[in-house]
PDB file of C-alpha atoms in Angstrom:
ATOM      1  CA  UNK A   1      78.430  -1.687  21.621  1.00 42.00           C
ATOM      2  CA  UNK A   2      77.502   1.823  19.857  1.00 44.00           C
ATOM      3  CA  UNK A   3      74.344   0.181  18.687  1.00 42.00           C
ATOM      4  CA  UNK A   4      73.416  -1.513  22.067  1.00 43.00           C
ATOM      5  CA  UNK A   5      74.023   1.841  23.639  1.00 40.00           C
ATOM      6  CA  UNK A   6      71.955   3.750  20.782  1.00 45.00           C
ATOM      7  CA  UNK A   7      68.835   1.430  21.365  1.00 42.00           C
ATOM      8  CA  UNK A   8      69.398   1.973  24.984  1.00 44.00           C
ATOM      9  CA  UNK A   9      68.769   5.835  24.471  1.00 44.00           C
ATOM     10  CA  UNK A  10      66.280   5.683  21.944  1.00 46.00           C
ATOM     11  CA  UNK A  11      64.184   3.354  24.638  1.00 44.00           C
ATOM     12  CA  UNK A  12      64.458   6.035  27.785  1.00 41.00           C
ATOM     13  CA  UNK A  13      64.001   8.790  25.186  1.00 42.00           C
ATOM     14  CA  UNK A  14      60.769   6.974  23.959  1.00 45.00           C
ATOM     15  CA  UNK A  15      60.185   6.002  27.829  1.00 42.00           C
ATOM     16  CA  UNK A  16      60.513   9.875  28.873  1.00 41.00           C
ATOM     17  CA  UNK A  17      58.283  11.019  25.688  1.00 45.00           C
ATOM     18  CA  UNK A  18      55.515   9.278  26.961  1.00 45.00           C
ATOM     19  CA  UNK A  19      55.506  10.064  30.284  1.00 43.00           C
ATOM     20  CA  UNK A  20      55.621  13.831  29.692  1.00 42.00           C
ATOM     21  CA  UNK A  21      53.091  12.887  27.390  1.00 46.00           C
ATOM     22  CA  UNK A  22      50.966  11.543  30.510  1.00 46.00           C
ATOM     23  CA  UNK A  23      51.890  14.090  32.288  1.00 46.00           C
ATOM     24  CA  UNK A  24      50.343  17.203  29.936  1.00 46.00           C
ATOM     25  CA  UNK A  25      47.555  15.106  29.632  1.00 46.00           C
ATOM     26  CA  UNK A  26      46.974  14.588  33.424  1.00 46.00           C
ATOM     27  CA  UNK A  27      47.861  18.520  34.531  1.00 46.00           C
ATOM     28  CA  UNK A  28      45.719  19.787  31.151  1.00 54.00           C
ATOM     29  CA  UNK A  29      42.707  22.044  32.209  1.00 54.00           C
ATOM     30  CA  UNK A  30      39.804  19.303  32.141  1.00 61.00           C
ATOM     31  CA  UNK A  31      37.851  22.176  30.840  1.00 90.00           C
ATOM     32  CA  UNK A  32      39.900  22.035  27.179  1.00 96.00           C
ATOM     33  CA  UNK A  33      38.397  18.705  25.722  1.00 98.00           C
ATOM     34  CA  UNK A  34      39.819  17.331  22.959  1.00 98.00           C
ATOM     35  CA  UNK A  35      37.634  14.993  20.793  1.00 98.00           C
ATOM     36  CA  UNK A  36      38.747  12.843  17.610  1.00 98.00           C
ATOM     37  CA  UNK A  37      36.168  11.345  15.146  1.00 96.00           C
ATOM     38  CA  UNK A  38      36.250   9.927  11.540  1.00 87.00           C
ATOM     39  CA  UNK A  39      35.900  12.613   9.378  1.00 82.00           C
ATOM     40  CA  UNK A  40      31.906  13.092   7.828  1.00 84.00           C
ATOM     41  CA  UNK A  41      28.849  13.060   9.913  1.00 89.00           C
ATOM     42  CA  UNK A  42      30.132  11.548  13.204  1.00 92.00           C
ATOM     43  CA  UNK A  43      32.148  14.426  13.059  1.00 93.00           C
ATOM     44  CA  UNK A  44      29.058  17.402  11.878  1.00 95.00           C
ATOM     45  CA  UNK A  45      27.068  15.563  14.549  1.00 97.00           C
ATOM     46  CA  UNK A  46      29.972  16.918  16.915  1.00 98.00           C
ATOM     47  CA  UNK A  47      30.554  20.043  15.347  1.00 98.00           C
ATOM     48  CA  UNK A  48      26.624  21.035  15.105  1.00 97.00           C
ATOM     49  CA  UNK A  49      25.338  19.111  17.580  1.00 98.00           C
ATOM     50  CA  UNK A  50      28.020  18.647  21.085  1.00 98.00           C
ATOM     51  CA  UNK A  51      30.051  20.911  20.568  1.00 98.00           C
ATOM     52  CA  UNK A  52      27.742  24.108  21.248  1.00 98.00           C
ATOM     53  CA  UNK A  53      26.095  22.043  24.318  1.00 98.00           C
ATOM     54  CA  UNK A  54      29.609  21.929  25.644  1.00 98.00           C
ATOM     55  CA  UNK A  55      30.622  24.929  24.900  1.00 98.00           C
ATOM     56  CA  UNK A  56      27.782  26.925  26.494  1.00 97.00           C
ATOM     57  CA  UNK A  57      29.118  25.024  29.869  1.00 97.00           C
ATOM     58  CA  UNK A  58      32.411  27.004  29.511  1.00 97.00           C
ATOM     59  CA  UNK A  59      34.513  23.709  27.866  1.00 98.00           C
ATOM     60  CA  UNK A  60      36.805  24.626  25.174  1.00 97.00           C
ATOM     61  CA  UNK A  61      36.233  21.742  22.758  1.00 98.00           C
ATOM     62  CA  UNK A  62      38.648  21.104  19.832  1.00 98.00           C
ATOM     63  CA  UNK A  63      37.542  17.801  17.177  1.00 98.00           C
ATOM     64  CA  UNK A  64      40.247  16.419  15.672  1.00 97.00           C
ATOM     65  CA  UNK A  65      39.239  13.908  12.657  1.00 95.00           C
ATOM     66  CA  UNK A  66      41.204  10.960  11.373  1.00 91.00           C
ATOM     67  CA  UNK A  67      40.873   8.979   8.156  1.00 82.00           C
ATOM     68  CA  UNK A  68      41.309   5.854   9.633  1.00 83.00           C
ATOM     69  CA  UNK A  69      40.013   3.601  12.425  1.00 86.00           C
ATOM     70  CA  UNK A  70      43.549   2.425  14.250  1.00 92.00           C
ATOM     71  CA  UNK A  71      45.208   6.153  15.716  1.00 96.00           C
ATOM     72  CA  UNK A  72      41.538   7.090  17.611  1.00 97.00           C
ATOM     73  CA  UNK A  73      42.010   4.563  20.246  1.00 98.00           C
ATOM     74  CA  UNK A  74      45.760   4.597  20.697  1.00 98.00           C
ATOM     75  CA  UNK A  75      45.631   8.280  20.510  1.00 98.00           C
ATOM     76  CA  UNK A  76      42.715   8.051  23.407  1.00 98.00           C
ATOM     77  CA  UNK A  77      44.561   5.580  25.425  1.00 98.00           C
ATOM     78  CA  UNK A  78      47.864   7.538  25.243  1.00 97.00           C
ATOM     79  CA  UNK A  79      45.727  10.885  26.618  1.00 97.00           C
ATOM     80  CA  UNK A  80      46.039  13.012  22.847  1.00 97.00           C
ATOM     81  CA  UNK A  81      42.065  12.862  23.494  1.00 98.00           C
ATOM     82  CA  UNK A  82      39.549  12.878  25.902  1.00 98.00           C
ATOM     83  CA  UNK A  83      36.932  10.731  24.106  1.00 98.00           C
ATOM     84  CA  UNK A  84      36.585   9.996  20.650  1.00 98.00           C
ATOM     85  CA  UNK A  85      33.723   8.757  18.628  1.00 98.00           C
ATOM     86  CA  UNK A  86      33.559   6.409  15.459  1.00 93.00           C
ATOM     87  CA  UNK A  87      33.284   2.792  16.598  1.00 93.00           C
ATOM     88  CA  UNK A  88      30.913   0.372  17.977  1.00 94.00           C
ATOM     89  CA  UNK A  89      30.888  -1.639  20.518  1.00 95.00           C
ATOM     90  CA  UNK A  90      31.989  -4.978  19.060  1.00 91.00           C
ATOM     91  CA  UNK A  91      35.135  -3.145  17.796  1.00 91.00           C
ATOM     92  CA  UNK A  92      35.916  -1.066  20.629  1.00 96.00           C
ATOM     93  CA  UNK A  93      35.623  -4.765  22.636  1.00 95.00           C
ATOM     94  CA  UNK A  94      38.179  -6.328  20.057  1.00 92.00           C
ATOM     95  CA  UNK A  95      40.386  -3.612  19.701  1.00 94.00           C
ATOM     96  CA  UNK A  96      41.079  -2.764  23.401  1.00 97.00           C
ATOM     97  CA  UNK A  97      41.531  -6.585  24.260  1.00 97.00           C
ATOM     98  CA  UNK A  98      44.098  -6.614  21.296  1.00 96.00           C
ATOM     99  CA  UNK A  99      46.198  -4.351  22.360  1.00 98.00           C
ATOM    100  CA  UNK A 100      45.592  -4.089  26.089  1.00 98.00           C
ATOM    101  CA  UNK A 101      44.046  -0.843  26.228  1.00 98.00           C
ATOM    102  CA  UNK A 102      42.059   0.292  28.886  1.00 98.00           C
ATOM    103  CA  UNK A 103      38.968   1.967  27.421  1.00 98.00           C
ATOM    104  CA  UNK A 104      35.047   1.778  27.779  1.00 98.00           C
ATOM    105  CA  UNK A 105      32.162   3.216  26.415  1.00 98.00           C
ATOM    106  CA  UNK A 106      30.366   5.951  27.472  1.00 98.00           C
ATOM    107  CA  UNK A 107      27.438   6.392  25.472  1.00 98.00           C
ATOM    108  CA  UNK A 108      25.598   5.713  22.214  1.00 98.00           C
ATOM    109  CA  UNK A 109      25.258   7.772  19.405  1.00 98.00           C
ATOM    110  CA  UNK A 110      22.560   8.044  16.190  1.00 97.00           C
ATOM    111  CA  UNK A 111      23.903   5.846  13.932  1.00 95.00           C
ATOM    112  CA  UNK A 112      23.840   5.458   9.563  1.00 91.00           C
ATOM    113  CA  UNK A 113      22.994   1.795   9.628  1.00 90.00           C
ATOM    114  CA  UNK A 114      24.893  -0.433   6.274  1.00 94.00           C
ATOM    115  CA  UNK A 115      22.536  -1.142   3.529  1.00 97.00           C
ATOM    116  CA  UNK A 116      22.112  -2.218   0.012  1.00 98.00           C
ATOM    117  CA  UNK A 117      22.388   0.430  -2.964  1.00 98.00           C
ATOM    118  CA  UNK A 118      21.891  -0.092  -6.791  1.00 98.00           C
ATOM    119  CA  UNK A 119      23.123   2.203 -10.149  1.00 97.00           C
ATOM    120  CA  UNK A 120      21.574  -0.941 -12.571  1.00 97.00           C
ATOM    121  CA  UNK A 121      18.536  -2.229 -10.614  1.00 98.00           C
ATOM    122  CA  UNK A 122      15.039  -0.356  -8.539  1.00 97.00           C
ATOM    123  CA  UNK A 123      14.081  -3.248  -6.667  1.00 97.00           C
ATOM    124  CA  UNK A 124      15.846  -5.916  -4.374  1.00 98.00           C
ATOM    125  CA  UNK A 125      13.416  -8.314  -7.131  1.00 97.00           C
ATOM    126  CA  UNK A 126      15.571  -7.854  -9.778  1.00 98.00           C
ATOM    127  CA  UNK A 127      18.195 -10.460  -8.736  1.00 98.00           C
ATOM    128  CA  UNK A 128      18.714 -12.784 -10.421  1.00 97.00           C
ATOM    129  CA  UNK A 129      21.397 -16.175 -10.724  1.00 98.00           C
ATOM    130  CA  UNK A 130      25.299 -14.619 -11.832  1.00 97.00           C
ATOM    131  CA  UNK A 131      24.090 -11.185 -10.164  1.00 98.00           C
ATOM    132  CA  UNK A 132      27.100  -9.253  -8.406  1.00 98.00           C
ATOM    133  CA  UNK A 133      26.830  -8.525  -5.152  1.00 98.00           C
ATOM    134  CA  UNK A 134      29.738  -6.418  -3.379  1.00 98.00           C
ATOM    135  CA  UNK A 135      30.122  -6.841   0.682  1.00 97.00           C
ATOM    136  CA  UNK A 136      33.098  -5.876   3.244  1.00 94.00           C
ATOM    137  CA  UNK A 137      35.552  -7.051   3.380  1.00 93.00           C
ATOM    138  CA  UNK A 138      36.522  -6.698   7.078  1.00 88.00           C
ATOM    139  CA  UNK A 139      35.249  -9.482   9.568  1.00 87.00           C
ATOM    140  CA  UNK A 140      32.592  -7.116  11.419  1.00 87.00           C
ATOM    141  CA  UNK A 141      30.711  -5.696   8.308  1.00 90.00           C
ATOM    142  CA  UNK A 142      30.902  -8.618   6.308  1.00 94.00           C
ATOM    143  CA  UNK A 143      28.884 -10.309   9.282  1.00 94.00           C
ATOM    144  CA  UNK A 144      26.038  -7.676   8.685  1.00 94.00           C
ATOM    145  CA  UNK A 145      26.422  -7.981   5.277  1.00 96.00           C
ATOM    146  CA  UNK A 146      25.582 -11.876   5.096  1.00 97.00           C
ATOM    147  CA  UNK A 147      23.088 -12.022   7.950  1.00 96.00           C
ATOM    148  CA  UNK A 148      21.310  -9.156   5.913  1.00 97.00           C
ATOM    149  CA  UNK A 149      21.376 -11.760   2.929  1.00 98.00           C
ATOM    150  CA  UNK A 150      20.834 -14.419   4.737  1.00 97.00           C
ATOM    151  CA  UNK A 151      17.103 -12.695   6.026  1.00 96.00           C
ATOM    152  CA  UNK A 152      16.566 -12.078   1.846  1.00 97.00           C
ATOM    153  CA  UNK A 153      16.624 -15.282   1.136  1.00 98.00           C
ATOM    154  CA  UNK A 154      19.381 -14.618  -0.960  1.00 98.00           C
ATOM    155  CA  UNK A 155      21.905 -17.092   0.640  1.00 98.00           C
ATOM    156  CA  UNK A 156      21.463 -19.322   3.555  1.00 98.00           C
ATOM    157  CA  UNK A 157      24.129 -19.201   6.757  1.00 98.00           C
ATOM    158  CA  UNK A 158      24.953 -22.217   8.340  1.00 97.00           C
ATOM    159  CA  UNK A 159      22.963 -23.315  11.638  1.00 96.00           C
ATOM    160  CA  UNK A 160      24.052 -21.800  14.966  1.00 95.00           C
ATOM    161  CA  UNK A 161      26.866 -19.616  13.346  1.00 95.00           C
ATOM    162  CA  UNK A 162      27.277 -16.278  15.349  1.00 94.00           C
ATOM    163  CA  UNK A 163      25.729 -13.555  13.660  1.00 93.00           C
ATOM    164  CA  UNK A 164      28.629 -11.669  15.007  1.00 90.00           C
ATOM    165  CA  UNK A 165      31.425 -13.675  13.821  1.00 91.00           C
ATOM    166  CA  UNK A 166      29.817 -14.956  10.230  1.00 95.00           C
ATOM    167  CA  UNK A 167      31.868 -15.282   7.328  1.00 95.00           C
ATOM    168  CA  UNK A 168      31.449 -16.824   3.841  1.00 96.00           C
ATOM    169  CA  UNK A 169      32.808 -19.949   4.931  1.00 96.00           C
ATOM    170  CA  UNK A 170      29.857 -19.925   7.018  1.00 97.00           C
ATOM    171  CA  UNK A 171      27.370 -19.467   3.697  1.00 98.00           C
ATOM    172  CA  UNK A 172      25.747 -22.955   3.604  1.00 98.00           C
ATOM    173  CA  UNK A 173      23.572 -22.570   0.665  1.00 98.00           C
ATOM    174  CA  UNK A 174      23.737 -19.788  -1.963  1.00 98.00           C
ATOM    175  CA  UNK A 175      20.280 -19.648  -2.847  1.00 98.00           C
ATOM    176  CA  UNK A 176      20.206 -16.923  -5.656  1.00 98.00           C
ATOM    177  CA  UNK A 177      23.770 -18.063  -6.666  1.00 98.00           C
ATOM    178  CA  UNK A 178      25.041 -14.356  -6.748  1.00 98.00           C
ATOM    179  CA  UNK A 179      28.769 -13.876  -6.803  1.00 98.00           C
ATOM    180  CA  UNK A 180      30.010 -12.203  -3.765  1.00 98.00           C
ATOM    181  CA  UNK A 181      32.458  -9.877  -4.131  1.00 98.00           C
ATOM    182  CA  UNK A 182      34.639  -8.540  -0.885  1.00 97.00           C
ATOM    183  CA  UNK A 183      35.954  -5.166  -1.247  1.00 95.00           C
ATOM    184  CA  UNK A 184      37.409  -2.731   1.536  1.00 92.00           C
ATOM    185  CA  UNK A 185      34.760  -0.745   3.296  1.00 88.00           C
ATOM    186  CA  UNK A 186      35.600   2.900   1.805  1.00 86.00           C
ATOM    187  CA  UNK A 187      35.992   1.559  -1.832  1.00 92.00           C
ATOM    188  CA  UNK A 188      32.517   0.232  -1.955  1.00 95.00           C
ATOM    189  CA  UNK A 189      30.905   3.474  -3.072  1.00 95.00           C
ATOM    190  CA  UNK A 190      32.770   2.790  -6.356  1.00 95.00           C
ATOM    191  CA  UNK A 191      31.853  -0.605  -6.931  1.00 97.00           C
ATOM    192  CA  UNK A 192      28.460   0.677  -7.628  1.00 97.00           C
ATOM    193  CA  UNK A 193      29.288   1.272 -11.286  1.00 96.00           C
ATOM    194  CA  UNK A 194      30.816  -2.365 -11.914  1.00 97.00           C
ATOM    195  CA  UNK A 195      27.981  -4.738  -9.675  1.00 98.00           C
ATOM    196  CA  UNK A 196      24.383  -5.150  -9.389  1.00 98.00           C
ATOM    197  CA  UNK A 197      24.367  -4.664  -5.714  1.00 98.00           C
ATOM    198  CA  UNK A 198      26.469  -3.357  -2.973  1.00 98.00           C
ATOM    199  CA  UNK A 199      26.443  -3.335   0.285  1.00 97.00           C
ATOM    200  CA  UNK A 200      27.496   0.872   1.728  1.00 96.00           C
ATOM    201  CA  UNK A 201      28.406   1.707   5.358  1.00 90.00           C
ATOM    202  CA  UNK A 202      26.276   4.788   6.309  1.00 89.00           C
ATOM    203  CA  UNK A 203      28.961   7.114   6.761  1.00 83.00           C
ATOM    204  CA  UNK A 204      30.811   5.866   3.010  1.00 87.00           C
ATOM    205  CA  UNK A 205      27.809   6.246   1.463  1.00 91.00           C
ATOM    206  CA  UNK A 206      27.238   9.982   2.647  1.00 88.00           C
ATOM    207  CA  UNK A 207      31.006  10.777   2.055  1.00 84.00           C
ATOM    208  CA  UNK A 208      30.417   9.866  -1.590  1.00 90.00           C
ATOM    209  CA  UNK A 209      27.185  11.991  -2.109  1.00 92.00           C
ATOM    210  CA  UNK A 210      24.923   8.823  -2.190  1.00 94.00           C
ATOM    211  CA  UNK A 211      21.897   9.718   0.155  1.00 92.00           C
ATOM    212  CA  UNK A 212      20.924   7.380   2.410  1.00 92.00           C
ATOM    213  CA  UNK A 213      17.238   7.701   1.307  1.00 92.00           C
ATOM    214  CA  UNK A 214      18.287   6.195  -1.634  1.00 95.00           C
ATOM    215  CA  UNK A 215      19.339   2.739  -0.163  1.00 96.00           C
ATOM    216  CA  UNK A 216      17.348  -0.592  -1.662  1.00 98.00           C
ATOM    217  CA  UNK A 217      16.613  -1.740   2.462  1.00 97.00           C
ATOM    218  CA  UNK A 218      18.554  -1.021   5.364  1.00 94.00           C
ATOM    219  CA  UNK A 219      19.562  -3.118   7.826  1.00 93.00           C
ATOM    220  CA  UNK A 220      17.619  -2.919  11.122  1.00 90.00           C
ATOM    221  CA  UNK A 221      20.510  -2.046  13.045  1.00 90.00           C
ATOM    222  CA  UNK A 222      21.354  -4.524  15.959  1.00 89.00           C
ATOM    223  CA  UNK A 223      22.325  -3.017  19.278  1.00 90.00           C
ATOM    224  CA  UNK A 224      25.882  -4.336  18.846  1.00 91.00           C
ATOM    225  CA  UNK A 225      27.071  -2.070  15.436  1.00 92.00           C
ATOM    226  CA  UNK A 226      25.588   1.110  17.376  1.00 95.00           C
ATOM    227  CA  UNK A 227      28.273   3.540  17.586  1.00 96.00           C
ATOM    228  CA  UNK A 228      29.542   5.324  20.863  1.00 98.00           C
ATOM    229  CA  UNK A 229      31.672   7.451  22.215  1.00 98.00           C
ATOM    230  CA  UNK A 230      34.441   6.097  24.416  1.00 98.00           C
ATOM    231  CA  UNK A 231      36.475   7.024  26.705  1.00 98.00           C
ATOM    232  CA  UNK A 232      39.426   5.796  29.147  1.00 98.00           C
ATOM    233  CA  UNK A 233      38.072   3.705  31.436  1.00 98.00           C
ATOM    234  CA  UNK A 234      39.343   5.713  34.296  1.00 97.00           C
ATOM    235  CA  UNK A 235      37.501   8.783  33.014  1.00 97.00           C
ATOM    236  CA  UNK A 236      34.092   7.186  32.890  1.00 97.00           C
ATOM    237  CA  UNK A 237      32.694   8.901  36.029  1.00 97.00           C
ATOM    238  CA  UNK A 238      34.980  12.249  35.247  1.00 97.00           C
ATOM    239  CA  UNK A 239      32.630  15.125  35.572  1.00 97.00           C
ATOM    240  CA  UNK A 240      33.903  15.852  31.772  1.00 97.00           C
ATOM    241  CA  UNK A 241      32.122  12.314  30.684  1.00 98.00           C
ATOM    242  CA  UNK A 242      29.165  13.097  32.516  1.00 98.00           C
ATOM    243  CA  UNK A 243      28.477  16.138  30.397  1.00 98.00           C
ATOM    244  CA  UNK A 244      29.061  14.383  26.973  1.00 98.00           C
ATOM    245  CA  UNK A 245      27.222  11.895  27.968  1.00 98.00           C
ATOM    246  CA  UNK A 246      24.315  14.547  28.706  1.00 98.00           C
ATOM    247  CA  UNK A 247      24.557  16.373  25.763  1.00 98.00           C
ATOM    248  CA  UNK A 248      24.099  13.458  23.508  1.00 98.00           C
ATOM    249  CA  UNK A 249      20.991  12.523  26.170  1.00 98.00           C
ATOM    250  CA  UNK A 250      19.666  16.441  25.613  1.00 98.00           C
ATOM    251  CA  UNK A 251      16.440  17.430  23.469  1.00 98.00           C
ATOM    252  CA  UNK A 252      18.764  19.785  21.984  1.00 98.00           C
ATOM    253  CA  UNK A 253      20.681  16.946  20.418  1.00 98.00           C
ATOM    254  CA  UNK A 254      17.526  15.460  19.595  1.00 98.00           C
ATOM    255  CA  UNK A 255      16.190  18.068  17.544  1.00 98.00           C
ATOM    256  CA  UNK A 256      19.516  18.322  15.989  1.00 98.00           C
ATOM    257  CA  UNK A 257      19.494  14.434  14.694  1.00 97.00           C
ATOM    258  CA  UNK A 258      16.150  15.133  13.550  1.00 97.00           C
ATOM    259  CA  UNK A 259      16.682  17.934  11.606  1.00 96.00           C
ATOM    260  CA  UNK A 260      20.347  17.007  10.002  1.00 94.00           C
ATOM    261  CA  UNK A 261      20.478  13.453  10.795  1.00 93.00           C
ATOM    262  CA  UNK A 262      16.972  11.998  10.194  1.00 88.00           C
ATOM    263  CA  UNK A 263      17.795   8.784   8.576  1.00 87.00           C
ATOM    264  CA  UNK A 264      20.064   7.484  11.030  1.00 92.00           C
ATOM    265  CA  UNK A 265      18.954   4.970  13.427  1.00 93.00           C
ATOM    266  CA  UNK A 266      18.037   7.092  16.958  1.00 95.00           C
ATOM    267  CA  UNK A 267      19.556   5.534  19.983  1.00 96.00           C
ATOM    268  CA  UNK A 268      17.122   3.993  22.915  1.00 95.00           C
ATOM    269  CA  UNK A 269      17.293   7.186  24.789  1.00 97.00           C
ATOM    270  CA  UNK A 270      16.264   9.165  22.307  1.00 97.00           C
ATOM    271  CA  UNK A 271      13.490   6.804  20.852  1.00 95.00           C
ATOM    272  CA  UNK A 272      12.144   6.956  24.638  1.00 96.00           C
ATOM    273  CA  UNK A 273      12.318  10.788  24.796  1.00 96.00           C
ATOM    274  CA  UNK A 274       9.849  10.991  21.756  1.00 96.00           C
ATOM    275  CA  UNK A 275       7.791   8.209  22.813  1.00 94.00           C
ATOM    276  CA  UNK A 276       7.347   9.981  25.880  1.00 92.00           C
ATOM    277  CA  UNK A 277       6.835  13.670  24.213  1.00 88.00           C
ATOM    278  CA  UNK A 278       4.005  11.662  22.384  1.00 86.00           C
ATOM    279  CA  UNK A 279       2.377  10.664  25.253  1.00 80.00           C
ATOM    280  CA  UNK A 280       1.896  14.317  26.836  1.00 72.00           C
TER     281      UNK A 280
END
């Protein structure tokens, strides 16, 4: 009976946490924004970039980085933040239908696209049969990862697999018969020293001093692994989410990503802004 009881209390104790919880978030002044980010350059872009723009509209903005990609959205969703930004698109979708969470995006950010880096080899030429070639090992950058191959000529997907969704059960033909190796995402910086090739998220790669410049190719980064900024779904049309959303859209931003950021892939809005500066 003690233990029923004990449960009992620990659930309306939980149950009451959380709504006072709610309830600081709701009565907080919208003015006091609280952003998370993975720590690196989603977070300078923030610091250097947003942050100032906001902050020169009176907000008080505070950036809170995490190490991993789980707490941002709970920690959103619960009302901890007011936006956070680190994911893309296909994730955010996954995520949020996982585990019921009502979030959207708001707006895309410059991204560091996943490419191929080399300590043994110069040129993408050099491969050769037995070659190592290290990949993610999580479902949505080992997709990139194998379509990438796949437009080498390095292995061969099978037909009408979802570029998306593509795993190496879905490798029909390895053409250069390299050995794939699947590592997680942050350790592949590392694996450098041990394979002949390895596949490096943008933001890993600049975390571990390797400069995107000096990547073998790049991926040409698909619309869907663009990363964003999201933001509870009933916030989206908050005057708060307006003005994130325009400071990302601003030249000042702009001349920001071009100065600190300028290998990362520009978003459509900005690619239109200079197409259109060009034009004048």
């Amino acid at each position: 009976m003690s233990r029923l009881f004990s449960t009992r209390r620990n659930l309306i104790l939980g149950a009451l946490a959380l709504a006072f919880a709610a309830g600081n978030a709701a009565a907080k002044d919208p003015k006091e924004l609280v952003i998370g980010t993975s720590a690196g350059k989603y977070a300078d872009q923030l610091k250097i970039g947003i942050k100032p723009i906001l902050e020169k509209q009176g907000y008080k903005v505070k950036i809170v980085e995490f190490n991993d990609y789980v707490q941002p959205n709970f920690a959103l969703a619960e009302g901890s933040l007011d936006a956070n930004v680190f994911q893309h698109i296909v994730y955010l979708n996954k995520f949020a239908t996982e585990h019921k969470l009502a979030l959207s995006p708001l707006i895309t950010i410059p991204t560091a696209a996943i490419a191929i880096y080399s300590r043994k080899h110069k040129s993408l030429n050099e491969v050769k049969e037995g070659s190592t070639v290290a990949m993610p090992n999580d479902p949505t950058n080992q997709a990139r990862a194998l379509v990438l191959l796949d437009q080498l000529g390095w292995i061969k997907l099978r037909a009408g697999v979802d570029p998306l969704r593509a795993s190496e059960r879905d490798v029909a033909t390895n053409i250069k018969k390299v050995k794939l190796i699947a590592l997680e995402a942050a350790q592949l910086p590392r694996s450098l020293q041990d394979t002949d090739y390895s596949f490096i998220n943008g933001n890993y790669a600049e975390a571990s001093g390797i400069s995107l410049a000096e990547a073998l190719i790049t991926e040409k980064i698909s619309p869907s692994y663009i990363n964003l900024v999201a933001v509870r779904t009933a916030d989206k049309d908050k005057q708060f989410a307006k003005d994130i959303a325009a400071a990302y859209r601003s030249r000042e931003f702009l001349d920001i990503t071009n100065k600190y950021f300028k290998n990362y892939s520009k978003t459509d809005y900005q690619q239109a802004m200079e197409a259109a500066a060009v034009k004048k």
